[in-house]
XYZ file of C-alpha atoms in Angstrom:
548
model
C -11.873 -48.341 -15.418
C -13.491 -45.842 -17.767
C -12.095 -42.918 -15.808
C -8.569 -44.321 -15.780
C -8.660 -45.059 -19.515
C -9.961 -41.578 -20.229
C -7.219 -40.026 -18.111
C -4.581 -42.155 -19.833
C -5.882 -41.026 -23.207
C -5.594 -37.370 -22.151
C -2.045 -37.923 -20.941
C -1.116 -39.405 -24.286
C -2.915 -36.608 -26.120
C -1.125 -33.764 -24.289
C 2.368 -33.966 -22.861
C 2.903 -32.251 -19.504
C 5.834 -29.819 -19.324
C 6.808 -28.607 -15.851
C 10.563 -27.955 -16.043
C 13.034 -26.220 -18.340
C 14.518 -29.572 -19.355
C 11.129 -30.977 -20.355
C 10.398 -27.789 -22.289
C 13.701 -27.747 -24.186
C 13.326 -31.423 -25.066
C 9.759 -31.046 -26.341
C 10.240 -27.954 -28.563
C 12.939 -29.779 -30.575
C 10.461 -32.411 -31.790
C 9.520 -32.568 -35.468
C 6.159 -31.305 -36.670
C 3.862 -28.573 -35.399
C 3.751 -28.149 -31.634
C 0.629 -26.627 -30.054
C 1.223 -25.821 -26.388
C -1.404 -24.722 -23.877
C 0.435 -22.363 -21.500
C -1.150 -22.028 -18.058
C -0.432 -20.792 -14.553
C -0.736 -22.789 -11.353
C -3.566 -20.673 -9.973
C -5.576 -20.817 -13.207
C -4.862 -24.263 -14.708
C -4.920 -25.501 -18.313
C -7.942 -25.143 -20.607
C -9.740 -28.460 -20.056
C -12.719 -27.468 -22.193
C -10.611 -27.535 -25.368
C -9.305 -31.096 -24.938
C -12.115 -32.638 -26.981
C -11.647 -30.169 -29.840
C -7.884 -30.717 -29.878
C -8.297 -34.476 -30.001
C -10.665 -34.172 -32.954
C -8.284 -31.802 -34.770
C -5.312 -34.120 -34.181
C -7.162 -37.152 -35.522
C -8.696 -35.412 -38.539
C -5.928 -32.976 -39.557
C -2.660 -33.384 -37.757
C -1.891 -37.014 -37.185
C 1.778 -37.558 -36.389
C 2.672 -34.041 -37.599
C 0.749 -32.412 -34.723
C 1.942 -32.660 -31.103
C 0.051 -31.205 -28.158
C 1.273 -30.245 -24.700
C 0.412 -28.244 -21.617
C 3.193 -26.142 -20.088
C 3.309 -24.594 -16.605
C 4.635 -21.043 -16.941
C 5.378 -20.768 -13.200
C 8.305 -23.186 -13.441
C 9.555 -22.615 -17.005
C 11.802 -19.578 -17.478
C 11.035 -19.197 -21.174
C 7.341 -18.652 -20.373
C 7.705 -16.055 -17.608
C 5.918 -13.381 -19.656
C 2.697 -15.418 -19.357
C 2.753 -15.824 -15.559
C 0.346 -12.992 -14.823
C -2.213 -13.916 -17.483
C -5.489 -15.647 -16.678
C -6.811 -16.219 -20.209
C -5.962 -19.383 -22.206
C -2.722 -19.017 -24.152
C -1.690 -21.191 -27.119
C 1.822 -21.230 -28.578
C 2.605 -22.626 -32.038
C 6.214 -23.818 -32.432
C 8.041 -25.663 -35.223
C 11.736 -26.509 -35.490
C 12.362 -24.591 -32.234
C 10.937 -21.352 -33.690
C 7.849 -19.512 -32.422
C 5.302 -19.259 -35.234
C 2.249 -17.769 -33.567
C 0.502 -17.078 -30.240
C -3.270 -17.188 -29.807
C -5.103 -15.927 -26.723
C -8.570 -16.995 -25.590
C -10.732 -20.133 -25.677
C -12.171 -19.520 -29.157
C -12.450 -23.068 -30.543
C -13.193 -22.138 -34.218
C -10.330 -19.639 -34.299
C -7.944 -22.139 -32.712
C -8.955 -24.794 -35.245
C -8.404 -22.408 -38.170
C -5.001 -21.388 -36.815
C -3.897 -25.012 -36.373
C -5.021 -25.864 -39.913
C -3.200 -22.853 -41.370
C 0.018 -23.529 -39.426
C -0.052 -27.194 -40.475
C -0.185 -26.101 -44.103
C 2.635 -23.607 -43.567
C 4.760 -26.263 -41.864
C 4.181 -28.669 -44.747
C 5.363 -26.007 -47.205
C 8.366 -25.243 -45.003
C 9.383 -28.920 -45.040
C 9.250 -28.902 -48.845
C 11.366 -25.766 -48.930
C 8.584 -23.691 -50.440
C 8.168 -21.443 -47.402
C 10.601 -20.036 -44.859
C 9.831 -20.314 -41.174
C 10.029 -17.099 -39.090
C 13.249 -16.742 -37.110
C 11.858 -16.133 -33.661
C 12.846 -17.824 -30.398
C 10.006 -18.947 -28.090
C 10.889 -16.291 -25.500
C 10.615 -13.473 -28.055
C 7.412 -11.545 -28.700
C 5.329 -11.993 -31.828
C 4.345 -8.811 -33.753
C 0.842 -8.700 -32.180
C 2.384 -9.214 -28.738
C 4.883 -6.466 -29.452
C 2.073 -4.063 -30.350
C 0.216 -4.898 -27.151
C 3.414 -4.531 -25.101
C 4.156 -1.139 -26.653
C 0.597 0.043 -25.992
C 0.868 -1.080 -22.356
C 4.224 0.631 -21.972
C 2.764 3.844 -23.369
C -0.116 3.670 -20.903
C 2.311 3.015 -18.046
C 4.446 5.996 -19.053
C 1.381 8.230 -19.133
C 0.319 6.842 -15.757
C 3.749 7.470 -14.262
C 3.745 11.005 -15.664
C 0.368 11.712 -14.028
C 1.548 10.287 -10.723
C 4.817 12.242 -10.784
C 2.932 15.440 -11.623
C 0.541 14.822 -8.724
C 3.435 14.189 -6.312
C 5.219 17.353 -7.455
C 2.030 19.420 -7.160
C 1.484 18.118 -3.615
C 5.116 18.924 -2.735
C 4.807 22.480 -4.031
C 1.560 22.939 -2.124
C 3.178 21.750 1.119
C 6.161 24.071 0.628
C 3.932 27.058 -0.125
C 1.746 26.376 2.915
C 4.763 26.045 5.184
C 6.417 29.164 3.765
C 3.286 31.237 4.350
C 2.985 30.081 7.955
C 6.641 30.818 8.772
C 6.675 34.102 6.902
C 4.231 35.525 9.432
C 6.878 35.287 12.162
C 10.180 35.277 10.235
C 9.711 37.810 7.431
C 12.886 39.746 8.430
C 14.996 36.689 9.230
C 17.153 34.531 6.964
C 19.058 31.377 7.994
C 22.496 30.520 6.630
C 24.978 27.675 7.010
C 28.759 27.966 7.149
C 30.544 24.741 6.208
C 33.191 23.226 8.519
C 36.160 24.399 6.455
C 34.924 28.029 6.290
C 34.019 28.703 9.938
C 37.289 30.536 10.577
C 36.163 33.146 8.029
C 32.973 34.106 9.889
C 34.184 37.686 10.278
C 34.496 38.041 6.524
C 30.840 36.993 6.174
C 29.531 39.433 8.771
C 31.598 42.266 7.331
C 30.090 41.621 3.902
C 26.545 41.638 5.307
C 26.805 44.805 7.416
C 26.781 47.360 4.530
C 23.551 45.776 3.290
C 21.744 46.266 6.597
C 21.946 42.623 7.759
C 23.335 41.621 11.154
C 24.162 38.324 12.817
C 21.393 37.690 15.351
C 22.413 34.202 16.497
C 24.753 31.330 15.729
C 25.139 27.736 16.900
C 27.160 24.689 15.843
C 25.176 21.837 14.292
C 25.996 18.314 13.117
C 23.707 17.612 10.186
C 24.446 13.967 9.460
C 23.544 12.300 6.179
C 19.810 12.934 6.526
C 20.324 16.658 7.104
C 22.723 16.954 4.183
C 20.186 15.134 2.007
C 17.590 17.786 2.893
C 20.064 20.533 1.964
C 20.912 18.688 -1.242
C 17.292 19.004 -2.341
C 17.469 22.783 -1.865
C 20.992 23.256 -3.283
C 22.305 20.782 -5.853
C 25.944 21.629 -5.053
C 25.407 20.147 -1.589
C 24.117 16.856 -3.005
C 27.482 15.733 -4.403
C 29.496 12.976 -2.755
C 32.315 15.420 -1.944
C 29.936 17.805 -0.163
C 28.211 15.003 1.758
C 31.502 13.581 3.001
C 32.752 17.061 3.992
C 29.608 18.147 5.854
C 27.840 15.063 7.213
C 30.353 14.007 9.896
C 31.793 17.413 10.908
C 29.919 20.205 12.707
C 28.846 23.191 10.644
C 27.810 26.614 11.919
C 24.158 27.675 11.670
C 23.612 31.434 11.365
C 20.481 33.473 11.965
C 20.681 36.677 9.959
C 18.335 39.586 10.595
C 17.567 42.762 8.684
C 17.911 46.027 10.602
C 14.675 48.025 11.052
C 15.869 51.012 9.010
C 16.781 48.899 5.979
C 14.253 48.376 3.205
C 14.030 45.341 0.948
C 13.699 41.578 1.283
C 16.171 40.031 3.714
C 16.823 37.050 1.437
C 17.707 39.298 -1.490
C 19.961 41.418 0.728
C 21.877 38.372 1.989
C 22.253 36.905 -1.488
C 23.490 40.234 -2.848
C 26.077 40.573 -0.084
C 27.437 36.998 -0.188
C 26.779 35.872 -3.775
C 26.686 39.109 -5.686
C 23.173 38.504 -6.975
C 21.826 41.562 -8.775
C 25.122 43.484 -8.542
C 26.215 45.133 -11.809
C 29.855 45.899 -12.441
C 30.797 49.005 -14.382
C 32.796 48.998 -17.607
C 36.494 48.538 -17.017
C 36.045 47.623 -13.354
C 37.680 44.355 -12.324
C 35.354 41.593 -11.156
C 35.622 41.365 -7.408
C 35.278 37.982 -5.806
C 32.288 37.631 -3.505
C 32.575 35.761 -0.181
C 30.750 32.709 -1.546
C 33.498 32.232 -4.168
C 36.351 32.984 -1.792
C 35.164 30.422 0.768
C 34.648 27.613 -1.732
C 36.913 24.574 -1.278
C 37.131 22.864 -4.667
C 33.550 21.696 -5.384
C 32.213 22.245 -1.845
C 30.599 25.632 -1.088
C 31.796 27.477 1.998
C 28.477 29.154 2.825
C 24.857 28.539 1.888
C 21.982 31.055 1.950
C 18.420 30.153 0.808
C 17.444 31.551 -2.560
C 13.686 32.007 -1.918
C 11.013 31.832 0.763
C 10.392 28.121 0.195
C 14.052 27.317 0.820
C 14.070 29.622 3.839
C 11.204 27.682 5.433
C 12.904 24.332 4.796
C 16.264 25.513 6.186
C 14.654 27.100 9.253
C 12.945 23.795 10.028
C 16.285 22.026 9.605
C 18.648 24.358 11.482
C 16.376 25.852 14.176
C 13.575 23.308 14.719
C 13.109 23.403 18.490
C 14.546 26.534 20.000
C 12.755 28.918 17.636
C 10.454 27.524 14.931
C 8.404 24.989 16.912
C 7.781 27.465 19.708
C 5.952 29.776 17.298
C 4.620 27.555 14.505
C 3.445 23.969 14.864
C 4.990 21.505 12.423
C 2.816 20.614 9.475
C 1.179 17.212 9.048
C 3.422 14.506 7.599
C 2.964 14.069 3.848
C 0.986 11.082 2.620
C 2.643 8.699 0.189
C 0.988 8.132 -3.205
C -1.476 5.306 -2.747
C -4.160 3.163 -4.338
C -7.201 1.255 -3.124
C -7.461 -2.542 -3.296
C -10.807 -4.190 -2.550
C -11.290 -7.823 -1.561
C -14.030 -9.973 -0.089
C -14.140 -9.617 3.685
C -13.777 -13.399 4.003
C -10.129 -12.973 2.842
C -9.251 -10.606 5.695
C -6.926 -12.932 7.613
C -4.928 -13.982 4.554
C -4.639 -10.348 3.419
C -3.397 -8.985 6.718
C -0.979 -11.914 7.054
C 0.832 -11.251 3.747
C 0.461 -7.449 3.565
C 3.571 -5.358 4.194
C 2.611 -3.175 7.159
C 5.014 -0.438 6.046
C 2.900 0.022 2.893
C -0.522 -0.441 4.543
C -1.717 3.090 5.350
C -5.349 2.325 6.297
C -7.878 -0.463 5.966
C -11.545 -0.945 6.782
C -14.567 -3.174 6.302
C -17.534 -2.058 4.230
C -21.062 -3.303 3.542
C -20.606 -3.908 -0.192
C -18.364 -3.246 -3.202
C -19.632 0.281 -3.895
C -16.909 2.752 -4.891
C -19.102 5.847 -4.876
C -20.995 5.527 -1.566
C -19.123 3.145 0.725
C -20.819 2.206 3.994
C -18.305 1.628 6.782
C -18.822 -1.387 9.059
C -15.580 -1.542 11.049
C -12.201 0.195 11.065
C -10.160 -2.836 12.097
C -10.390 -6.600 12.246
C -11.092 -6.624 15.995
C -14.238 -4.542 15.511
C -15.296 -6.643 12.532
C -14.934 -9.932 14.411
C -17.334 -8.629 17.078
C -20.122 -8.320 14.511
C -22.626 -11.130 15.160
C -23.666 -11.502 11.517
C -21.475 -11.387 8.418
C -22.370 -11.591 4.757
C -20.703 -12.535 1.481
C -21.279 -9.041 0.084
C -19.084 -7.385 2.731
C -15.654 -6.191 1.612
C -12.315 -5.116 3.006
C -10.509 -2.162 1.392
C -6.768 -1.611 1.767
C -5.054 1.745 1.248
C -1.628 0.710 -0.092
C 1.323 3.033 -0.666
C 2.840 2.737 -4.140
C 5.690 5.163 -3.571
C 7.168 7.590 -1.077
C 5.806 10.977 -0.055
C 9.274 12.528 -0.427
C 11.289 10.261 -2.737
C 13.947 12.944 -3.149
C 14.877 12.516 0.529
C 14.953 8.720 0.529
C 17.800 6.352 -0.063
C 17.318 4.677 -3.461
C 17.391 1.224 -1.854
C 14.459 2.205 0.390
C 12.144 3.146 -2.491
C 9.472 0.403 -2.893
C 8.727 -1.089 -6.318
C 6.072 0.622 -8.377
C 2.555 -0.737 -8.496
C 0.542 -2.839 -6.034
C 2.299 -5.691 -4.181
C 2.349 -8.987 -6.068
C 1.350 -10.989 -2.986
C -1.903 -9.027 -2.787
C -2.660 -9.291 -6.498
C -2.225 -13.076 -6.220
C -5.250 -13.186 -3.880
C -7.578 -11.903 -6.595
C -8.795 -8.386 -5.681
C -12.289 -7.283 -6.654
C -10.981 -3.838 -7.591
C -7.621 -2.100 -7.994
C -7.241 1.645 -8.564
C -6.052 2.569 -12.044
C -3.188 4.686 -10.700
C -2.222 6.772 -7.697
C -4.202 9.783 -8.940
C -7.428 7.779 -9.152
C -6.428 5.931 -5.982
C -6.250 9.198 -4.019
C -9.792 10.073 -5.114
C -11.134 6.622 -4.237
C -9.347 6.416 -0.882
C -10.698 9.849 0.080
C -14.191 8.303 -0.021
C -13.248 5.187 1.943
C -10.922 6.912 4.416
C -11.966 10.565 4.915
C -9.938 12.994 7.062
C -9.927 11.945 10.692
C -10.476 8.284 9.857
C -7.579 7.092 12.024
C -8.539 9.185 15.049
C -9.855 7.079 17.949
C -13.592 7.134 18.435
C -14.750 8.857 21.639
C -16.028 6.451 24.255
C -19.520 7.149 25.611
C -19.511 8.546 29.123
C -21.085 6.310 31.770
C -23.749 7.907 33.901
C -22.800 7.943 37.584
C -25.011 5.822 39.806
C -27.135 7.733 42.287
C -26.634 6.682 45.888
C -29.742 6.195 48.020
C -29.926 8.348 51.106
C -31.073 6.747 54.342
C -31.615 8.569 57.590
C -30.142 7.043 60.699
C -33.532 6.970 62.465
C -35.253 5.082 59.594
C -32.449 2.530 59.420
C -32.668 1.821 63.201
C -36.479 1.445 63.006
C -36.291 -1.065 60.088
C -33.600 -3.105 61.837
C -35.635 -3.321 65.068
C -38.788 -4.504 63.249
C -36.837 -7.185 61.310
C -35.344 -8.594 64.541
C -38.765 -8.711 66.272
C -40.448 -10.607 63.380
C -37.589 -13.120 63.169
C -37.685 -13.909 66.934
C -41.491 -14.396 66.861
C -41.228 -16.821 63.926
C -38.564 -18.897 65.668
C -40.549 -19.181 68.932
C -43.686 -20.278 67.026
C -41.787 -23.018 65.180
C -40.375 -24.396 68.409
C -43.878 -24.697 69.977
C -45.528 -26.399 66.970
C -42.511 -28.420 65.712
C -43.034 -27.122 62.156
C -40.447 -25.228 60.182
C -40.752 -21.527 60.244
C -41.584 -19.395 57.285
C -37.957 -18.514 56.736
C -36.859 -22.192 56.680
C -39.784 -23.207 54.501
C -39.052 -20.372 52.198
C -35.449 -21.474 51.967
C -36.432 -25.069 51.231
C -39.025 -23.937 48.736
C -36.522 -21.741 47.104
C -34.062 -24.603 46.900
C -36.672 -26.881 45.353
C -37.728 -24.195 42.981
C -34.137 -23.532 42.095
C -33.641 -27.192 41.302
C -36.687 -27.230 39.038
C -35.720 -24.010 37.403
C -32.166 -25.269 37.068
C -33.389 -28.344 35.279
C -35.581 -26.263 33.033
C -32.733 -23.888 32.344
C -30.426 -26.776 31.551
C -32.926 -28.209 29.118
C -33.585 -24.884 27.528
C -29.843 -24.164 27.418
C -29.238 -27.353 25.482
C -31.874 -26.456 22.908
C -30.691 -22.877 22.597
C -27.067 -24.008 22.447
C -27.817 -26.290 19.532
C -29.604 -23.486 17.750
C -26.788 -21.063 18.424
C -24.225 -23.539 17.126
C -26.133 -23.856 13.884
C -26.399 -20.104 13.443
C -22.750 -19.641 14.403
C -21.657 -22.275 11.911
C -23.602 -20.490 9.194
C -22.041 -17.148 10.189
C -18.545 -18.639 10.174
C -19.100 -19.964 6.666
C -20.054 -16.513 5.420
C -17.222 -14.909 7.314
C -14.345 -17.114 6.211
C -15.454 -18.747 2.946
C -15.772 -17.356 -0.572
C -19.287 -16.677 -1.868
C -21.007 -19.641 -3.532
C -20.872 -19.773 -7.335
C -23.804 -18.247 -9.131
C -26.298 -20.813 -10.506
C -26.104 -21.412 -14.244
């Protein structure tokens, strides 16, 4: 009875708001409204109920109304859904007066007393209420939001700079490797509408010491055109994509003659684009082939402008027949990533909700150390084979928070920024500050070669025993003689022979041993069950709360 009366008193003290209709109805009540905003996974602040009841009786009376509101199901409160600290909203006449964060009872009492006085003055017309809807931010909230936005912008700038630096490093490395074999070679691409003017291109190149070494038709498709669009912005337009993607172009391999000095890229650009060519005074400007072959906004021919572009276009136009035969392709770029650490007991829930396309690596570690992690297992199968598990053991996920080459991706395929919400909802022990810090942390958890399979130990071959034919015949003859003598002796005396007695004795002994083994097995089985139950608790349950 006492419990039910106490619960009824709490229900009367604080109204429960779970829907938009209940919220809209409650905020239009007269007086000062103090609302405890909570989330489903955190719950309302129960420890403040006694203080609120005392304040209502002593100060508020009928002018003070209390409620708890679930932000998960009320649209107006969506900005509080990711918060875990107690949140108190002060509303009067449908306007948001104040927001207080934290379970500071004296501060909450002072704020309620002050807002009650302000509301009394507002009713008398001596004070004007602030014009602020409940979904709008208060000035302190606005300051916090602006500070967070500034931090996020700085974080994004660091991440973008790191991605760009990694891209430049990859391009430089690839250019250096290809330059060893293709220093005197330059690729080019003739668009579908300009292929009939190939002779004009070769004639323009010949005076500059550049010849056509090879040519082949190629259908680039949208992905190939997107790669070209990164190198040449004119090829990234919708008109260029539609003109090139579905019709075959002509790939050219241009080569500098041995007697000609200079860089082959500069020679090709000078011949086709007029780069570096100075016209004299009074001389008419002569159109270069690149301008003559242009069809509206679509170029007729494309030649790389530097060694980085040359390497990218060689990989695109001549990947198999020439480039791969001389230079191995580089390792695929790694997407920007962060580290998320959880208790190992959450492993099944984590792997069930984690998007595998964003999960780059994961592993199990002995504790929560970020500086000196001790690896226990690289996958869940290895971890489950461990006979003993402990609450201190952790699982670390390496999660992609972007794409390695976002410039080549379709905008709809770019994942949202930041860690996945479904993982954050499980309460990680640690989350990397940003992708720059995440790369440093993941390098400690997942060093180079982490994903390579571990070599299996070689089994030693068993040595076969060598028997000579003469020894084998001698042993067989002696065994037959002893067995026949034992049988004849048993027939004369009527007693079982040694072999029969031995068999019977062995059977009896086996029965006794079997009984002993069964008894021992039952005892050991009980003990193993107890130990296994304890291990399962540590493996699949959260750690016990620390004693107060």
